[in-house]
Amino acid sequence: MRKLIATFLASIIGIAIYSQVEIGNALFDNFEYKSAIKYYALADSLPKEAEEKLAYSFLFIKDYHSAEKQFNILQNTDPENLEYSYLHALCVKNKGEFKKSVALFRAIRKLDSTNQLIPLQLSSLDSLLSWDSLEKEAVVKSIGSTNSSLADYSPKFYNEGILISTELKHDTLRKRKAIDFYSLYESMSSEEEKLKLKNEILESLDYGVSISPRSILVYVPINEKKLSLNDEIIFEEDAIGQPILVAESKNFNIGTFDSHLESGAFFYTRTPVIKRWQPNFQKHPLLYSATFDRSKHKLKKNRIVKLKRFSRNYGIGEPCLSSDGNTLYFTSDHPKGLGGSDVYKVKKNKKGKWGKPENLGETINTPMDELNPFLYNDNRLYFSSNGRNGYGGLDLFISEIVDDTLQKPINLKSPINSEADEFGISIHPINESFGMITSNRADGFGDDDVYIVHFTNLEPYVKGFVLAEDGSKQDHAIVRLLDSLNREIAQLETTSSGIYRFDLDKNTKYELKASIVGYAAEKTIETNGDWPGNERQDLNLIPAITIQGYVSDENGLKVPSAKMELFN
């Protein structure tokens, strides 16, 4: 997955003698684990180093059955190596054999009381054993061949589709240093054998030959009418379109991002494109803002995001914006955090400048990594963590925000979370049952893949846009929810997004009313068996005689749910 602290390491392999083991080692050292396994399997025997690399190859591609067998072999040959024992137990857990893995982790804990991951694993297993009997609350399905063999990540709903960051396997940039696999086949005795092995190796590569794949921004159109979100996710062949280039750069990667549709602002994680081999090269990601230059497929007005009294000597990235664009969530490995990567938030001041960031504290952050915050409806914070009870590496969590206070995070459970890493969630702005996540689970096309999520346990709600007479989204509209006796249940004022939303009860009749000065709209809805559920319910303003204001008591305080009578 895309780590927050970007350390770019690539091995320039120089091998004089051709062998299956040497090819396997070269491929492993360049993260080509599937291909490495293939060449290790062709060898008559493996030395200890290659045996270990084979075990890690299985682990990294999420083949836990094979990884368990291989780590068991290593453990038997080197019983004092507790790392082998730990990874063997981890593979047993990831296979779903929870009770067996509990016994294994307990045995390791007796030998190694310093490993802080073991208590977390045992605590997670207690949770998994209790969650195993719960009814599933979602279904998940890959978006299919839109995913590549590299990383496709950070989906965000945008207009009638999604924006995603994607890595390029075949880079068109000139003067970029390639990983040197040539020495693997240069020593072949004939040109024919040399060409055959060269083509065989290059065709097997998942990541291509660039030292570090370049990340670009693409748009994937989605025809929601051709998506069926029920107990099973079904989509027609052309429901999900082919990626369309939005922005790229020859100098930097466009990583995890967020955009604010109303203002056109775009915030993204930026790391440099490596054009030549630099041993031990390290560069922290930084947070930038920009706007789209659609005609040239690039970002313009690139500006580093300046945060008050927050050093740029550490990694900063993975932005997420509130609906009004005035609050920014992000992650950082700042040493004054709780450990690993933490989630922070920062607000704009009256001058439009970002203030001093605030660490979200122990409610959200742990001594390990918290990543990819996503704010929905301004009252739900989603994020990923590997420091809490969960299924695998990074799991997705939700924390409700009540009275501006974050609540205890809840694991989104299986099938959203798996024994792999899940992160980068996004939810449709209107249809709250429709989401996207990023995962590197075993059934994917490549490194990180994008998956559709359908949440099946939602309580009734109504949501849509308040639209002006010209069809534009109306801000500062008063929207009221009333019962069948015309009594007000709830009221809100739309922001620049024009969106309104209310929770509803089942089998109940309601009136929706929206107004601005001189315009009004109303709609009757009923949450019976014919209620369309997640469909958009717009309120279209038309000219009307309106009266608006507030009812106040003798102290000037606003009075909610006051009964009004209008006399001629």
Coordinates of C-alpha atoms in Angstrom, one line a residue:
M1 CA 0.0 0.0 0.0
R2 CA 1.0 3.6 -0.2
K3 CA 2.9 4.3 3.0
L4 CA 2.8 7.8 4.5
I5 CA 6.5 8.0 4.8
A6 CA 7.7 7.4 1.3
T7 CA 11.1 5.6 1.3
F8 CA 12.1 4.8 -2.2
L9 CA 14.4 1.8 -2.3
A10 CA 15.1 -0.2 -5.5
S11 CA 17.9 -2.7 -6.0
I12 CA 20.1 -2.5 -9.1
I13 CA 20.8 -6.1 -9.3
G14 CA 24.1 -7.3 -10.8
I15 CA 24.3 -11.1 -11.2
A16 CA 27.0 -12.7 -13.3
I17 CA 25.7 -16.3 -13.2
Y18 CA 22.2 -17.2 -14.2
S19 CA 20.2 -19.5 -11.9
Q20 CA 16.5 -19.8 -10.9
V21 CA 17.4 -18.8 -7.3
E22 CA 19.3 -15.7 -8.4
I23 CA 16.4 -14.6 -10.7
G24 CA 14.0 -15.3 -7.8
N25 CA 16.1 -13.2 -5.4
A26 CA 16.4 -10.3 -7.9
L27 CA 12.7 -10.3 -8.4
F28 CA 12.0 -10.4 -4.7
D29 CA 14.4 -7.5 -4.1
N30 CA 12.3 -5.5 -6.6
F31 CA 8.9 -6.4 -5.0
E32 CA 8.0 -8.8 -7.8
Y33 CA 6.8 -11.4 -5.3
K34 CA 4.6 -13.5 -7.6
S35 CA 7.3 -13.8 -10.2
A36 CA 9.9 -14.6 -7.5
I37 CA 7.7 -17.5 -6.3
K38 CA 7.6 -18.9 -9.8
Y39 CA 11.4 -19.0 -10.1
Y40 CA 12.0 -20.3 -6.6
A41 CA 9.6 -23.2 -7.5
L42 CA 11.8 -24.1 -10.5
A43 CA 14.9 -24.5 -8.4
D44 CA 16.1 -27.9 -7.3
S45 CA 16.8 -26.6 -3.8
L46 CA 16.8 -23.3 -1.9
P47 CA 19.4 -21.8 0.4
K48 CA 18.3 -20.4 3.8
E49 CA 18.0 -16.8 2.4
A50 CA 15.8 -17.9 -0.5
E51 CA 13.7 -20.1 1.8
E52 CA 13.0 -17.0 3.9
K53 CA 12.3 -14.8 0.8
L54 CA 9.9 -17.4 -0.5
A55 CA 8.0 -17.3 2.8
Y56 CA 7.8 -13.5 2.8
S57 CA 6.7 -13.6 -0.9
F58 CA 3.7 -15.8 0.0
L59 CA 2.9 -13.5 2.9
F60 CA 3.1 -10.3 0.9
I61 CA 0.7 -11.6 -1.8
K62 CA -1.7 -12.8 0.9
D63 CA -1.3 -16.5 0.2
Y64 CA -1.5 -17.4 3.8
H65 CA -1.9 -21.1 3.4
S66 CA 1.4 -21.3 1.5
A67 CA 3.0 -18.8 3.8
E68 CA 2.0 -20.8 6.9
K69 CA 3.7 -23.9 5.5
Q70 CA 6.8 -22.0 4.6
F71 CA 7.2 -20.2 8.0
N72 CA 6.5 -23.5 9.7
I73 CA 9.5 -25.0 7.8
L74 CA 11.7 -22.1 8.8
Q75 CA 10.5 -22.3 12.4
N76 CA 11.3 -26.0 12.6
T77 CA 14.8 -25.3 11.3
D78 CA 15.4 -22.3 13.5
P79 CA 13.1 -22.7 16.6
E80 CA 14.8 -19.8 18.4
N81 CA 13.8 -17.3 15.7
L82 CA 10.6 -15.9 17.3
E83 CA 9.9 -13.8 14.2
Y84 CA 9.2 -17.0 12.3
S85 CA 7.0 -18.2 15.1
Y86 CA 5.1 -14.9 15.2
L87 CA 4.6 -14.8 11.4
H88 CA 3.5 -18.5 11.4
A89 CA 0.9 -17.7 14.1
L90 CA -0.2 -14.6 12.1
C91 CA -0.8 -16.7 8.9
V92 CA -2.9 -19.2 11.0
K93 CA -5.0 -16.2 12.2
N94 CA -5.3 -14.8 8.7
K95 CA -6.5 -18.2 7.4
G96 CA -9.4 -17.9 9.9
E97 CA -8.2 -20.5 12.4
F98 CA -8.8 -18.2 15.3
K99 CA -8.7 -20.7 18.2
K100 CA -5.5 -22.3 17.0
S101 CA -3.8 -19.0 16.5
V102 CA -4.7 -17.9 20.1
A103 CA -2.8 -20.9 21.4
L104 CA 0.2 -20.1 19.2
F105 CA 0.4 -16.4 20.2
R106 CA 0.0 -17.4 23.9
A107 CA 3.0 -19.8 23.5
I108 CA 5.1 -17.0 21.9
R109 CA 4.1 -14.5 24.6
K110 CA 5.7 -16.8 27.2
L111 CA 9.0 -16.7 25.3
D112 CA 8.9 -13.0 24.3
S113 CA 7.1 -10.6 26.7
T114 CA 8.5 -7.5 24.9
N115 CA 6.6 -8.0 21.6
Q116 CA 3.8 -5.4 21.9
L117 CA 2.1 -6.8 18.9
I118 CA 1.2 -10.1 20.6
P119 CA -1.3 -8.5 23.2
L120 CA -2.9 -6.7 20.3
Q121 CA -3.2 -9.9 18.3
L122 CA -4.7 -11.8 21.2
S123 CA -7.1 -8.9 21.9
S124 CA -8.1 -8.8 18.2
L125 CA -8.7 -12.6 18.3
D126 CA -11.2 -12.1 21.2
S127 CA -13.1 -9.6 19.1
L128 CA -12.9 -11.8 15.9
L129 CA -14.4 -14.8 17.8
S130 CA -17.3 -12.6 18.9
W131 CA -17.8 -10.9 15.6
D132 CA -17.7 -14.2 13.7
S133 CA -21.4 -14.9 14.6
L134 CA -22.7 -11.4 13.7
E135 CA -24.9 -10.8 10.7
K136 CA -23.0 -9.2 7.8
E137 CA -23.8 -5.5 7.3
A138 CA -22.4 -5.0 3.8
V139 CA -21.4 -6.6 0.6
V140 CA -18.2 -5.9 -1.3
K141 CA -17.1 -6.4 -4.9
S142 CA -14.1 -5.3 -7.0
I143 CA -14.7 -2.7 -9.7
G144 CA -12.9 -5.2 -12.0
S145 CA -10.4 -4.6 -14.7
T146 CA -10.3 -0.9 -14.1
N147 CA -7.9 -2.0 -11.4
S148 CA -4.3 -2.6 -12.6
S149 CA -1.4 -4.8 -11.4
L150 CA 0.0 -1.8 -9.6
A151 CA -1.7 0.5 -7.0
D152 CA -5.1 2.0 -7.6
Y153 CA -6.2 3.9 -4.5
S154 CA -7.9 6.9 -2.8
P155 CA -11.3 6.7 -4.6
K156 CA -13.4 9.9 -4.3
F157 CA -16.9 10.3 -5.7
Y158 CA -16.8 13.2 -8.2
N159 CA -19.6 14.3 -10.5
E160 CA -20.9 11.1 -12.1
G161 CA -18.0 8.8 -11.3
I162 CA -14.8 8.7 -9.1
L163 CA -11.4 10.2 -9.1
I164 CA -8.6 7.8 -8.1
S165 CA -4.8 7.9 -7.9
T166 CA -3.2 5.2 -10.0
E167 CA 0.4 4.0 -10.6
L168 CA 1.8 3.7 -14.1
K169 CA 3.4 0.4 -15.1
H170 CA 4.6 1.6 -18.4
D171 CA 5.9 5.2 -18.1
T172 CA 6.3 7.4 -21.1
L173 CA 8.6 9.8 -19.4
R174 CA 12.1 9.9 -20.9
K175 CA 15.4 9.8 -19.0
R176 CA 13.9 7.7 -16.2
K177 CA 16.3 5.2 -14.8
A178 CA 15.0 1.6 -15.1
I179 CA 15.7 -1.3 -12.8
D180 CA 18.5 -3.4 -14.3
F181 CA 17.3 -6.9 -14.9
Y182 CA 19.5 -7.2 -17.9
S183 CA 22.4 -8.8 -16.1
L184 CA 20.2 -11.8 -15.4
Y185 CA 20.1 -12.8 -19.0
E186 CA 23.3 -11.2 -20.4
S187 CA 25.4 -14.3 -19.6
M188 CA 23.2 -16.6 -21.6
S189 CA 25.2 -18.5 -24.2
S190 CA 23.1 -17.6 -27.2
E191 CA 21.1 -14.5 -28.4
E192 CA 18.0 -16.7 -28.7
E193 CA 18.2 -17.9 -25.1
K194 CA 19.0 -14.4 -24.0
L195 CA 16.0 -12.9 -25.7
K196 CA 13.7 -15.7 -24.5
L197 CA 14.6 -15.2 -20.9
K198 CA 14.5 -11.4 -21.2
N199 CA 10.9 -11.5 -22.5
E200 CA 9.9 -14.1 -20.0
I201 CA 11.1 -11.9 -17.1
L202 CA 9.8 -8.6 -18.4
E203 CA 6.3 -10.1 -19.1
S204 CA 6.1 -11.5 -15.6
L205 CA 6.6 -8.1 -13.9
D206 CA 3.7 -6.6 -12.0
Y207 CA 5.4 -3.2 -11.4
G208 CA 7.3 -2.7 -14.7
V209 CA 10.9 -1.6 -14.7
S210 CA 10.7 2.0 -13.4
I211 CA 12.6 2.5 -10.2
S212 CA 9.5 3.9 -8.6
P213 CA 6.1 3.9 -10.4
R214 CA 4.7 7.3 -11.0
S215 CA 1.2 8.2 -9.5
I216 CA -1.3 10.1 -11.6
L217 CA -4.9 11.2 -11.2
V218 CA -7.6 9.7 -13.3
Y219 CA -11.4 9.9 -13.6
V220 CA -13.5 6.7 -13.9
P221 CA -17.1 7.3 -15.1
I222 CA -19.8 5.3 -13.4
N223 CA -23.3 4.7 -14.7
E224 CA -25.3 4.2 -11.5
K225 CA -28.4 3.1 -13.4
K226 CA -26.4 0.0 -14.5
L227 CA -25.4 -0.8 -10.9
S228 CA -27.6 -3.1 -8.8
L229 CA -26.9 -2.7 -5.1
N230 CA -28.8 -5.4 -3.1
D231 CA -27.7 -8.5 -1.3
E232 CA -25.3 -8.9 -4.2
I233 CA -23.5 -6.2 -6.2
I234 CA -24.2 -6.6 -9.9
F235 CA -23.1 -4.2 -12.6
E236 CA -23.4 -4.4 -16.3
E237 CA -20.3 -4.6 -18.4
D238 CA -20.3 -0.9 -19.3
A239 CA -21.4 0.4 -15.9
I240 CA -17.8 1.3 -15.0
G241 CA -15.9 3.2 -17.7
Q242 CA -12.3 3.3 -18.6
P243 CA -10.0 5.6 -16.7
I244 CA -9.6 9.1 -18.2
L245 CA -6.5 11.1 -17.4
V246 CA -7.2 14.2 -15.3
A247 CA -3.7 15.3 -14.1
E248 CA -0.1 14.1 -14.1
S249 CA 3.3 15.6 -13.6
K250 CA 6.8 14.5 -14.7
N251 CA 8.2 15.9 -11.4
F252 CA 5.9 14.7 -8.7
N253 CA 3.4 12.0 -7.8
I254 CA -0.2 12.8 -7.1
G255 CA -1.0 10.7 -4.0
T256 CA -4.0 10.6 -1.7
F257 CA -6.2 13.6 -2.2
D258 CA -9.5 15.4 -1.6
S259 CA -11.4 18.1 -3.4
H260 CA -14.0 20.7 -2.5
L261 CA -16.4 20.9 -5.4
E262 CA -18.0 24.2 -4.5
S263 CA -14.7 26.1 -4.3
G264 CA -12.8 24.1 -6.9
A265 CA -10.0 23.5 -4.3
F266 CA -7.9 20.4 -4.6
F267 CA -5.6 19.1 -1.8
Y268 CA -3.2 16.2 -2.4
T269 CA -0.2 14.3 -1.0
R270 CA 2.9 15.0 -3.0
T271 CA 6.2 13.1 -3.4
P272 CA 8.9 13.6 -6.0
V273 CA 9.3 11.4 -9.1
I274 CA 12.6 9.6 -9.0
K275 CA 14.4 9.9 -12.3
R276 CA 17.7 8.3 -11.4
W277 CA 19.1 5.8 -9.0
Q278 CA 19.8 7.4 -5.6
P279 CA 20.8 4.8 -2.9
N280 CA 19.0 5.4 0.5
F281 CA 17.0 8.2 -1.0
Q282 CA 14.3 9.4 1.4
K283 CA 11.7 12.2 0.9
H284 CA 8.7 12.9 3.1
P285 CA 5.4 13.5 1.5
L286 CA 4.0 17.0 1.8
L287 CA 0.6 18.5 1.6
Y288 CA -0.2 20.7 -1.4
S289 CA -3.2 22.6 -2.8
A290 CA -3.9 23.2 -6.5
T291 CA -6.6 23.6 -9.2
F292 CA -7.2 21.5 -12.3
D293 CA -5.9 22.5 -15.7
R294 CA -8.2 20.2 -17.6
S295 CA -7.0 21.1 -21.1
K296 CA -3.4 20.3 -20.3
H297 CA -4.1 17.4 -17.9
K298 CA -2.1 18.9 -15.1
L299 CA -2.4 20.7 -11.8
K300 CA -1.9 24.4 -11.7
K301 CA -1.4 27.0 -8.9
N302 CA 0.4 24.4 -6.8
R303 CA 1.0 25.7 -3.3
I304 CA 2.4 23.9 -0.2
V305 CA -0.2 24.0 2.6
K306 CA 1.2 26.1 5.4
L307 CA 0.2 25.0 8.8
K308 CA 0.9 27.2 11.9
R309 CA 3.7 25.9 14.1
F310 CA 3.8 22.5 12.4
S311 CA 7.2 21.4 10.9
R312 CA 7.4 20.3 7.3
N313 CA 10.4 18.1 8.3
Y314 CA 8.0 15.2 8.8
G315 CA 5.5 13.5 6.6
I316 CA 2.2 15.4 6.1
G317 CA -0.5 14.1 3.7
E318 CA -3.8 12.3 3.1
P319 CA -6.1 15.3 3.2
C320 CA -9.8 15.4 4.0
L321 CA -12.0 18.5 3.9
S322 CA -15.2 19.4 5.8
S323 CA -18.3 20.3 3.6
D324 CA -17.6 24.0 3.9
G325 CA -13.9 23.6 3.2
N326 CA -12.9 25.3 6.4
T327 CA -11.7 22.3 8.3
L328 CA -8.9 20.1 7.1
Y329 CA -8.1 16.6 8.4
F330 CA -4.7 15.0 7.6
T331 CA -2.1 12.5 8.8
S332 CA 1.4 13.0 10.0
D333 CA 4.2 11.1 11.6
H334 CA 5.2 14.2 13.7
P335 CA 7.3 13.0 16.7
K336 CA 5.0 14.8 19.1
G337 CA 2.1 12.5 18.1
L338 CA 1.1 9.3 19.9
G339 CA 3.3 7.2 17.7
G340 CA 3.4 6.0 14.0
S341 CA 1.1 8.2 11.9
D342 CA -1.6 10.2 13.6
V343 CA -4.7 12.0 12.4
Y344 CA -4.9 15.7 12.9
K345 CA -7.3 18.5 12.1
V346 CA -6.8 22.2 11.5
K347 CA -9.3 25.1 10.9
K348 CA -9.1 28.2 8.9
N349 CA -9.0 31.5 10.7
K350 CA -11.0 34.6 9.8
K351 CA -8.2 35.6 7.3
G352 CA -8.5 32.3 5.4
K353 CA -5.2 31.0 6.8
W354 CA -4.8 27.5 8.3
G355 CA -4.3 27.7 12.1
K356 CA -2.4 25.3 14.4
P357 CA -3.2 21.6 13.9
E358 CA -4.8 19.6 16.7
N359 CA -3.9 15.9 17.2
L360 CA -7.2 14.0 17.6
G361 CA -5.9 12.3 20.7
E362 CA -6.3 8.8 22.1
T363 CA -9.9 8.5 21.0
I364 CA -8.6 8.1 17.4
N365 CA -4.9 7.7 17.5
T366 CA -2.8 4.8 18.9
P367 CA 1.0 4.1 19.2
M368 CA 0.8 2.6 15.7
D369 CA -0.6 4.0 12.4
E370 CA -3.8 5.8 11.8
L371 CA -4.3 6.8 8.1
N372 CA -6.6 8.1 5.4
P373 CA -9.3 10.1 7.3
F374 CA -12.6 10.6 5.5
L375 CA -15.3 13.0 6.8
Y376 CA -18.9 12.3 5.8
N377 CA -21.8 14.6 6.4
D378 CA -19.5 16.5 8.9
N379 CA -20.6 14.0 11.6
R380 CA -18.8 10.7 10.7
L381 CA -15.1 10.3 10.7
Y382 CA -13.8 7.2 8.9
F383 CA -10.1 6.2 9.1
S384 CA -7.8 3.2 9.0
S385 CA -5.7 1.8 11.9
N386 CA -3.4 -1.1 12.6
G387 CA -3.3 -0.3 16.3
R388 CA -6.8 -1.5 17.2
N389 CA -8.6 -4.8 17.4
G390 CA -9.1 -5.9 13.9
Y391 CA -8.9 -8.5 11.2
G392 CA -5.5 -7.9 9.6
G393 CA -3.2 -5.1 8.8
L394 CA -5.1 -1.8 8.4
D395 CA -8.8 -2.0 9.2
L396 CA -11.4 0.7 8.6
F397 CA -13.2 2.3 11.5
I398 CA -15.9 4.9 12.0
S399 CA -16.2 7.5 14.8
E400 CA -19.4 9.4 15.1
I401 CA -19.1 13.1 15.9
V402 CA -21.6 14.2 18.5
D403 CA -21.6 17.9 19.7
D404 CA -18.2 18.3 18.1
T405 CA -16.9 15.4 20.1
L406 CA -15.4 12.2 18.6
Q407 CA -17.0 9.0 19.9
K408 CA -15.3 5.6 20.4
P409 CA -14.3 4.2 17.0
I410 CA -16.2 1.1 15.7
N411 CA -14.6 -1.5 13.4
L412 CA -16.6 -1.8 10.2
K413 CA -16.0 -5.6 10.3
S414 CA -16.1 -8.2 7.6
P415 CA -16.6 -8.2 4.6
I416 CA -15.4 -4.5 4.5
N417 CA -12.4 -5.4 6.5
S418 CA -10.3 -8.5 5.8
E419 CA -7.0 -10.1 6.8
A420 CA -5.3 -7.6 4.4
D421 CA -5.2 -3.8 4.5
E422 CA -8.3 -1.7 4.0
F423 CA -8.2 2.1 3.7
G424 CA -9.2 5.0 1.6
I425 CA -13.0 4.8 2.1
S426 CA -15.4 7.1 0.2
I427 CA -19.2 7.3 0.4
H428 CA -21.6 8.6 -2.3
P429 CA -22.7 12.1 -1.5
I430 CA -26.4 11.2 -1.7
N431 CA -26.7 7.4 -1.7
E432 CA -25.3 6.5 1.7
S433 CA -25.5 2.8 0.9
F434 CA -23.0 3.1 -1.9
G435 CA -19.3 3.4 -1.1
M436 CA -15.8 2.6 -2.3
I437 CA -12.7 1.3 -0.4
T438 CA -9.1 0.4 -1.2
S439 CA -7.8 -3.0 -0.3
N440 CA -4.8 -5.2 -1.1
R441 CA -6.7 -8.4 -0.4
A442 CA -5.7 -11.6 -2.1
D443 CA -8.5 -11.7 -4.8
G444 CA -7.4 -8.3 -6.3
F445 CA -5.8 -7.5 -9.7
G446 CA -2.7 -6.0 -8.2
D447 CA -1.1 -4.1 -5.3
D448 CA -4.0 -1.9 -4.1
D449 CA -7.4 -2.2 -5.7
V450 CA -10.7 -0.3 -5.6
Y451 CA -13.8 -2.1 -4.4
I452 CA -17.5 -1.2 -4.3
V453 CA -19.2 -1.4 -0.9
H454 CA -23.0 -1.7 -0.4
F455 CA -24.1 -1.0 3.2
T456 CA -27.1 -3.2 3.8
N457 CA -28.1 -2.1 7.4
L458 CA -29.0 1.5 7.0
E459 CA -32.0 3.1 8.8
P460 CA -34.3 5.2 6.7
Y461 CA -33.2 8.7 5.8
V462 CA -34.1 11.3 3.2
K463 CA -31.4 13.3 1.4
G464 CA -31.1 15.5 -1.7
F465 CA -30.4 19.0 -3.0
V466 CA -32.3 22.2 -2.6
L467 CA -32.2 23.6 -6.2
A468 CA -32.8 27.2 -7.3
E469 CA -35.1 28.0 -10.1
D470 CA -32.1 27.8 -12.6
G471 CA -31.1 24.3 -11.3
S472 CA -28.1 25.5 -9.3
K473 CA -27.5 24.3 -5.7
Q474 CA -29.1 26.6 -3.2
D475 CA -27.2 27.7 0.0
H476 CA -28.8 29.3 3.0
A477 CA -32.2 27.6 2.3
I478 CA -34.2 26.7 5.4
V479 CA -35.4 23.0 5.1
R480 CA -37.9 21.6 7.5
L481 CA -39.1 18.1 8.3
L482 CA -42.7 17.9 9.5
D483 CA -45.0 15.1 10.6
S484 CA -48.4 14.3 9.2
L485 CA -50.0 16.8 11.6
N486 CA -47.7 19.6 10.3
R487 CA -45.6 19.6 13.5
E488 CA -41.9 20.4 12.9
I489 CA -39.5 17.5 13.7
A490 CA -36.2 19.0 12.5
Q491 CA -34.8 22.0 10.7
L492 CA -31.6 22.9 9.0
E493 CA -29.9 25.5 6.8
T494 CA -28.1 24.3 3.6
T495 CA -24.5 25.1 3.1
S496 CA -22.8 25.8 -0.3
S497 CA -23.3 22.2 -1.2
G498 CA -27.1 22.6 -1.2
I499 CA -27.5 19.2 0.4
Y500 CA -30.1 18.5 3.1
R501 CA -30.5 15.3 5.1
F502 CA -32.9 14.0 7.8
D503 CA -33.2 10.7 9.7
L504 CA -36.6 9.0 9.3
D505 CA -38.7 6.3 11.0
K506 CA -40.1 3.4 9.2
N507 CA -43.7 3.4 8.0
T508 CA -44.2 7.1 8.6
K509 CA -45.5 10.0 6.5
Y510 CA -43.6 13.3 6.4
E511 CA -43.7 16.7 4.8
L512 CA -40.5 18.4 3.5
K513 CA -40.5 22.1 3.1
A514 CA -37.7 24.4 1.9
S515 CA -37.7 28.1 1.5
I516 CA -35.6 31.2 0.8
V517 CA -37.0 34.7 0.5
G518 CA -39.6 34.7 -2.3
Y519 CA -39.2 31.0 -3.2
A520 CA -40.4 27.7 -1.7
A521 CA -40.7 24.0 -2.3
E522 CA -42.5 21.1 -0.6
K523 CA -42.7 17.3 -1.0
T524 CA -44.6 14.5 0.7
I525 CA -42.8 11.3 1.5
E526 CA -43.7 8.1 3.2
T527 CA -41.3 5.3 4.4
N528 CA -43.6 2.4 3.6
G529 CA -42.9 -0.6 1.4
D530 CA -42.7 1.6 -1.7
W531 CA -40.1 4.0 -0.2
P532 CA -37.2 4.2 -2.7
G533 CA -34.7 4.4 0.2
N534 CA -31.4 5.8 -1.1
E535 CA -32.7 7.7 -4.1
R536 CA -32.1 11.4 -4.3
Q537 CA -35.1 13.6 -3.2
D538 CA -34.5 17.1 -4.6
L539 CA -36.5 20.1 -3.5
N540 CA -37.0 22.5 -6.5
L541 CA -37.7 26.1 -5.4
I542 CA -40.3 28.0 -7.3
P543 CA -41.6 31.6 -6.8
A544 CA -43.8 31.9 -3.7
I545 CA -44.8 34.4 -1.0
T546 CA -42.7 33.5 2.0
I547 CA -42.1 34.8 5.5
Q548 CA -39.0 33.9 7.4
G549 CA -37.4 34.7 10.7
Y550 CA -36.7 33.4 14.2
V551 CA -38.9 33.1 17.3
S552 CA -37.0 34.4 20.3
D553 CA -37.9 34.5 24.0
E554 CA -37.6 37.6 26.3
N555 CA -33.8 37.0 26.6
G556 CA -33.3 37.0 22.8
L557 CA -32.7 33.2 22.7
K558 CA -34.1 31.2 19.8
V559 CA -37.1 29.0 20.6
P560 CA -37.2 25.7 18.8
S561 CA -40.4 24.0 17.6
A562 CA -42.6 27.0 18.5
K563 CA -46.1 26.9 17.2
M564 CA -46.9 29.7 14.7
E565 CA -50.2 31.1 13.7
L566 CA -50.6 33.6 10.8
F567 CA -53.5 36.0 10.8
N568 CA -54.8 38.1 7.9

